[in-house]
PDB file of C-alpha atoms in Angstrom:
ATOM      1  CA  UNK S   1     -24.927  -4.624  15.972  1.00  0.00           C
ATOM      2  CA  UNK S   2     -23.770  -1.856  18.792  1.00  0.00           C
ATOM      3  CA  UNK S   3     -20.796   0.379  17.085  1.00  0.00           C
ATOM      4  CA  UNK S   4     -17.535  -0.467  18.812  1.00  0.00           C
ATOM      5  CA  UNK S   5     -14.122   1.272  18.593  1.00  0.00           C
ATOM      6  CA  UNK S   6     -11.955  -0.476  16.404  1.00  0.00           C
ATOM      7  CA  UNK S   7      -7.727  -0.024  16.791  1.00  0.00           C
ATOM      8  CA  UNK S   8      -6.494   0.248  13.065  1.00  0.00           C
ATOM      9  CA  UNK S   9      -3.715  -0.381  13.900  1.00  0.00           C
ATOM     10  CA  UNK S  10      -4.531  -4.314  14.945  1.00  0.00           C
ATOM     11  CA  UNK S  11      -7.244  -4.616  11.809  1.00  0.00           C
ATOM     12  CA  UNK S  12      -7.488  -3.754   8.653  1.00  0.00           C
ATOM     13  CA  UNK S  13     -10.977  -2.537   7.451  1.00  0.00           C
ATOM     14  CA  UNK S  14     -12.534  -4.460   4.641  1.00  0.00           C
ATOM     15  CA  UNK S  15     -14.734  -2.314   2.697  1.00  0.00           C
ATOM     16  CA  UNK S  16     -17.373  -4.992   1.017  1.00  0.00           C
ATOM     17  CA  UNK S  17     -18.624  -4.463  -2.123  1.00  0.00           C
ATOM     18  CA  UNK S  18     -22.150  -4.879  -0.848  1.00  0.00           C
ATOM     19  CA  UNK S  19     -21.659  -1.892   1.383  1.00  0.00           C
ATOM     20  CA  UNK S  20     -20.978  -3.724   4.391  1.00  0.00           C
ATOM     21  CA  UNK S  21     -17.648  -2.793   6.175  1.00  0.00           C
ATOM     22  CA  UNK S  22     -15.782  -5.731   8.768  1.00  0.00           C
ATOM     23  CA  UNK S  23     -12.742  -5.012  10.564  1.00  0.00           C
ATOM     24  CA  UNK S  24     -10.189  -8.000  10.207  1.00  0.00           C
ATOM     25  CA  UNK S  25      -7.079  -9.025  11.115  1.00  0.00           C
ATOM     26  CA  UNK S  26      -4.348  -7.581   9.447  1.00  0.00           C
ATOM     27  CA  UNK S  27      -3.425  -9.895   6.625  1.00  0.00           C
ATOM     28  CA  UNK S  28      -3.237  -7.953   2.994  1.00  0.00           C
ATOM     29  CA  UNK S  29      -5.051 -10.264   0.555  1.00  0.00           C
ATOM     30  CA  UNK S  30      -4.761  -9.371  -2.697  1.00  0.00           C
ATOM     31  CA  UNK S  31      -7.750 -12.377  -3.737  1.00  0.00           C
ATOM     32  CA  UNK S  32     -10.245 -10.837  -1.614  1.00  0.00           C
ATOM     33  CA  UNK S  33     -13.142  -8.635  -2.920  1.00  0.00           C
ATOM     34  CA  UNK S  34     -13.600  -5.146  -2.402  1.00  0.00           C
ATOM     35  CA  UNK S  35     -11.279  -2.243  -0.874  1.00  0.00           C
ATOM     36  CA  UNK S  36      -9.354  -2.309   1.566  1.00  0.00           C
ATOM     37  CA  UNK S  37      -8.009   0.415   4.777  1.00  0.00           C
ATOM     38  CA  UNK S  38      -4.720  -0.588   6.182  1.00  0.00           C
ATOM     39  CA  UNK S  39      -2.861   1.480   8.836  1.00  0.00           C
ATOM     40  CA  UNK S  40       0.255   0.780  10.360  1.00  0.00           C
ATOM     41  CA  UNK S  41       3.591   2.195  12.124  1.00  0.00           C
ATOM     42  CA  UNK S  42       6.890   1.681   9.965  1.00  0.00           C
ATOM     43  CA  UNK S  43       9.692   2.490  11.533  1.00  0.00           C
ATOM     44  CA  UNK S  44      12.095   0.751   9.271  1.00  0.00           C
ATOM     45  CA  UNK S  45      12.474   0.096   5.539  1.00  0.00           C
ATOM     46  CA  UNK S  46      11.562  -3.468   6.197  1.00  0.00           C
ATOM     47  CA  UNK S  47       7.968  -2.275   7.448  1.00  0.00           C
ATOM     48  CA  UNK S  48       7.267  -0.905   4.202  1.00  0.00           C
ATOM     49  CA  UNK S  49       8.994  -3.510   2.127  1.00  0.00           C
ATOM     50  CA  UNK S  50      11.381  -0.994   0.711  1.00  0.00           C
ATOM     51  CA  UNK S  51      13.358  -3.938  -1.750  1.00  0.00           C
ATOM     52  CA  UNK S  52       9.862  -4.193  -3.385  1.00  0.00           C
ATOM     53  CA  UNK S  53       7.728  -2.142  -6.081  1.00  0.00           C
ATOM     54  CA  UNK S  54       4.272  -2.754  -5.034  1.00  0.00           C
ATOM     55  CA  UNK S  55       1.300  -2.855  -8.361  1.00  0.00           C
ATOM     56  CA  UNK S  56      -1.934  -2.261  -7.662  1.00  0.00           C
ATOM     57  CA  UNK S  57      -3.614  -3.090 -11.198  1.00  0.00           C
ATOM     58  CA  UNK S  58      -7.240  -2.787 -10.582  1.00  0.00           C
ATOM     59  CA  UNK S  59      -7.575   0.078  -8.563  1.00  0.00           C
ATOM     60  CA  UNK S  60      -5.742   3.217  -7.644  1.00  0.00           C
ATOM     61  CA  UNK S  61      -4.264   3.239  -4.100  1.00  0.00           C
ATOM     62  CA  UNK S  62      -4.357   6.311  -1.321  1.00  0.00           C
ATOM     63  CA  UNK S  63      -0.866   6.590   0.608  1.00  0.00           C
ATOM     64  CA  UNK S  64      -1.530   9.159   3.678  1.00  0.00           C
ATOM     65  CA  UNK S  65       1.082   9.645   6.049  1.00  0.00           C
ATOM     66  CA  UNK S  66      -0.711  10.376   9.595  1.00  0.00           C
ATOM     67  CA  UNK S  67       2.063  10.930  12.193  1.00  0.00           C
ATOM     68  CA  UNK S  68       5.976  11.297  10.618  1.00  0.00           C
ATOM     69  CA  UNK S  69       7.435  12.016   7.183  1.00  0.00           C
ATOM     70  CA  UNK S  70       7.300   9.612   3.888  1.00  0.00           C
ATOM     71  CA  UNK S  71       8.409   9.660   0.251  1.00  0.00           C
ATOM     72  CA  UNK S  72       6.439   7.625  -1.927  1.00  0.00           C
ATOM     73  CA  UNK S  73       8.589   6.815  -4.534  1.00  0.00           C
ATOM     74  CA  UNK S  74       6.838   6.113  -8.340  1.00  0.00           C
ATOM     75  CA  UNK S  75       8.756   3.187 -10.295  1.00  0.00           C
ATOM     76  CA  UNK S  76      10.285   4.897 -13.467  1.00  0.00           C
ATOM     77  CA  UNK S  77       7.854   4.557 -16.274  1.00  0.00           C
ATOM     78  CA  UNK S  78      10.376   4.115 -19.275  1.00  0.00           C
ATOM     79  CA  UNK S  79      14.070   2.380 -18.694  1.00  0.00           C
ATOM     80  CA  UNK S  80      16.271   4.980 -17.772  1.00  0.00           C
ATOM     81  CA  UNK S  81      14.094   7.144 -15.919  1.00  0.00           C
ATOM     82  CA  UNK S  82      14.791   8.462 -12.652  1.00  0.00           C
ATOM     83  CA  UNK S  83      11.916   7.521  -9.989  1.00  0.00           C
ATOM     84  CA  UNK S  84      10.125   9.742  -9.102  1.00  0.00           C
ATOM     85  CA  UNK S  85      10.033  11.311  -5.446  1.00  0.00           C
ATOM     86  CA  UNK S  86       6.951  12.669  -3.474  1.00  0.00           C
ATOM     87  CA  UNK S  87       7.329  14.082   0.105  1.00  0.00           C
ATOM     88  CA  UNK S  88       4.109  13.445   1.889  1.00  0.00           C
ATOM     89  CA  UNK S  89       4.135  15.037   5.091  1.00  0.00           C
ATOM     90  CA  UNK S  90       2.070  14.900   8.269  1.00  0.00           C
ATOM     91  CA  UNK S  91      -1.542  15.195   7.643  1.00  0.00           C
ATOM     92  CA  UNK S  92      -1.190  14.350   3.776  1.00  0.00           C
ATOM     93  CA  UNK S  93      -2.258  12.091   1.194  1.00  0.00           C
ATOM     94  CA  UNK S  94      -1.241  10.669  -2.523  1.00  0.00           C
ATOM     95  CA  UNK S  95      -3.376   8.755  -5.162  1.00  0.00           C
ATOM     96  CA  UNK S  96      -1.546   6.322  -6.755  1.00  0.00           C
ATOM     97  CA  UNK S  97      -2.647   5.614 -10.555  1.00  0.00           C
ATOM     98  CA  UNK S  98      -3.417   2.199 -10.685  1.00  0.00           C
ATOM     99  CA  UNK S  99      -0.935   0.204 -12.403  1.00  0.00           C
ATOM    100  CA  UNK S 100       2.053   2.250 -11.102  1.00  0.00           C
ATOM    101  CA  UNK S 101       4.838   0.444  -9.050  1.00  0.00           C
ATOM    102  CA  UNK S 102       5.900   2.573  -6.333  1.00  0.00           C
ATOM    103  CA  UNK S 103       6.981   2.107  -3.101  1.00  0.00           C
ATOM    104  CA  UNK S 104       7.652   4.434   0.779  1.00  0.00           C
ATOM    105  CA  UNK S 105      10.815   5.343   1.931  1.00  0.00           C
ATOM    106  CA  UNK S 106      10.696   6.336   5.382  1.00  0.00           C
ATOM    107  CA  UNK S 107      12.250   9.955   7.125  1.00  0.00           C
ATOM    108  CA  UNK S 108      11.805   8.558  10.028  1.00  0.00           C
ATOM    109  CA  UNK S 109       8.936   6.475  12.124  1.00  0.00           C
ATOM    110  CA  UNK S 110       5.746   7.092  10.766  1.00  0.00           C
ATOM    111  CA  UNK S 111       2.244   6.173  11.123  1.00  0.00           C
ATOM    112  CA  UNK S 112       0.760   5.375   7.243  1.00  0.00           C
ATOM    113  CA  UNK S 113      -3.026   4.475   5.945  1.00  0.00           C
ATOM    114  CA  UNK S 114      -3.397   3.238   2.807  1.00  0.00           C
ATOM    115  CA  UNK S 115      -6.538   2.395   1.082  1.00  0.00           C
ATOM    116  CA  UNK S 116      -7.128   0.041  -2.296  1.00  0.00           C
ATOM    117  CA  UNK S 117      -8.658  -2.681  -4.066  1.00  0.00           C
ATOM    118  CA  UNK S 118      -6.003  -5.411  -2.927  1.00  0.00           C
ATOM    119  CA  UNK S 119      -7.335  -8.015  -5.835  1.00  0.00           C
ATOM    120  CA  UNK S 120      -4.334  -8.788  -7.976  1.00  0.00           C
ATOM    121  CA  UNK S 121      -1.791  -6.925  -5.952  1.00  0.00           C
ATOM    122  CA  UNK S 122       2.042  -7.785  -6.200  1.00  0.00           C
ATOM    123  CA  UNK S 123       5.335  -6.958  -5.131  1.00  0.00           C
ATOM    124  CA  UNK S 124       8.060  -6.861  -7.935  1.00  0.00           C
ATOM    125  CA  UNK S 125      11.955  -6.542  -7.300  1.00  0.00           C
ATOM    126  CA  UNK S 126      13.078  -3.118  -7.399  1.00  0.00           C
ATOM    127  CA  UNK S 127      16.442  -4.916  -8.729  1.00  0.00           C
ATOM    128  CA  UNK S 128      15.311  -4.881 -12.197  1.00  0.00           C
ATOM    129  CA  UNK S 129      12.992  -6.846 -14.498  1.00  0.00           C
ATOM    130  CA  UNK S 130      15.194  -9.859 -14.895  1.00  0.00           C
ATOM    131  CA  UNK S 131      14.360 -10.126 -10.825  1.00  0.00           C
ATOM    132  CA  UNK S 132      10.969  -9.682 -10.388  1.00  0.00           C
ATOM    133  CA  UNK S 133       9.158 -11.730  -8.268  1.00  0.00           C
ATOM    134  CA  UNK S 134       5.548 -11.635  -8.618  1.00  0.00           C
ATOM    135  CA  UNK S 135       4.818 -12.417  -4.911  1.00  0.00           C
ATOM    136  CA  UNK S 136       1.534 -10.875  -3.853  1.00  0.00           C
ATOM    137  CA  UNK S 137       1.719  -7.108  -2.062  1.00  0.00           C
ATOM    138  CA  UNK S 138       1.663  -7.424   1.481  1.00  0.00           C
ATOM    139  CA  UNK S 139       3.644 -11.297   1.612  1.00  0.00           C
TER     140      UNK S 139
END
């Protein structure tokens, strides 16, 4: 196989357990097997599926912002928390604890790569948890 540029931001990269790595089209499956690198341009809270909590319970998950400015934004762990806010600038990543809802809030248009196990993902209502919906991350 002859090595051929791949745009990121038309595939996602599926890292294979068996060490083999296949760029794909970008569909976020949270049944498939092994990790996966997403990057994409969000330049409104719809992009990032701002309504939602996204749960990434088998794996922790890398937010990097490449081009822009993000908060990621870490679901309150006990009621009556406050989130919690992280600015991640330019150039910068966050790990994610696997397990913890959070979700991006955009400063403005920005160009974001994410990297995790997608098996078992799911978005949850940020509404509360009489709301929750339980649809898989990236629906």
């Amino acid at each position: 196989m002859t090595p051929t540029p791949i745009d990121l931001f038309a595939s996602f990269l599926h890292l294979r357990p068996d060490g083999r790595v296949h760029a794909e089209r970008p569909v976020f499956a949270p049944g498939r097997d092994g990790w996966q690198l997403m990057t994409f341009r969000a330049k409104t809270d719809a992009d990032v599926h701002a309504g939602h909590w996204e749960v990434h319970p088998e794996a922790d998950e890398v937010v990097s912002c490449l081009t822009g400015g993000i908060r990621l934004c870490l679901r309150p762990e006990r009621p009556g928390e406050a989130e919690e806010e992280i600015a991640v600038a330019a150039g910068t990543a966050v790990i994610v604890p696997r397990g913890r809802g959070h979700r991006i809030a955009l400063d403005g248009p920005s160009d974001i790569m994410s990297v995790t196990l997608p098996h078992g993902s799911r978005l949850e209502m940020r509404t509360g948890p009489e709301q929750r919906t339980g649809v898989p991350a990236g629906a």
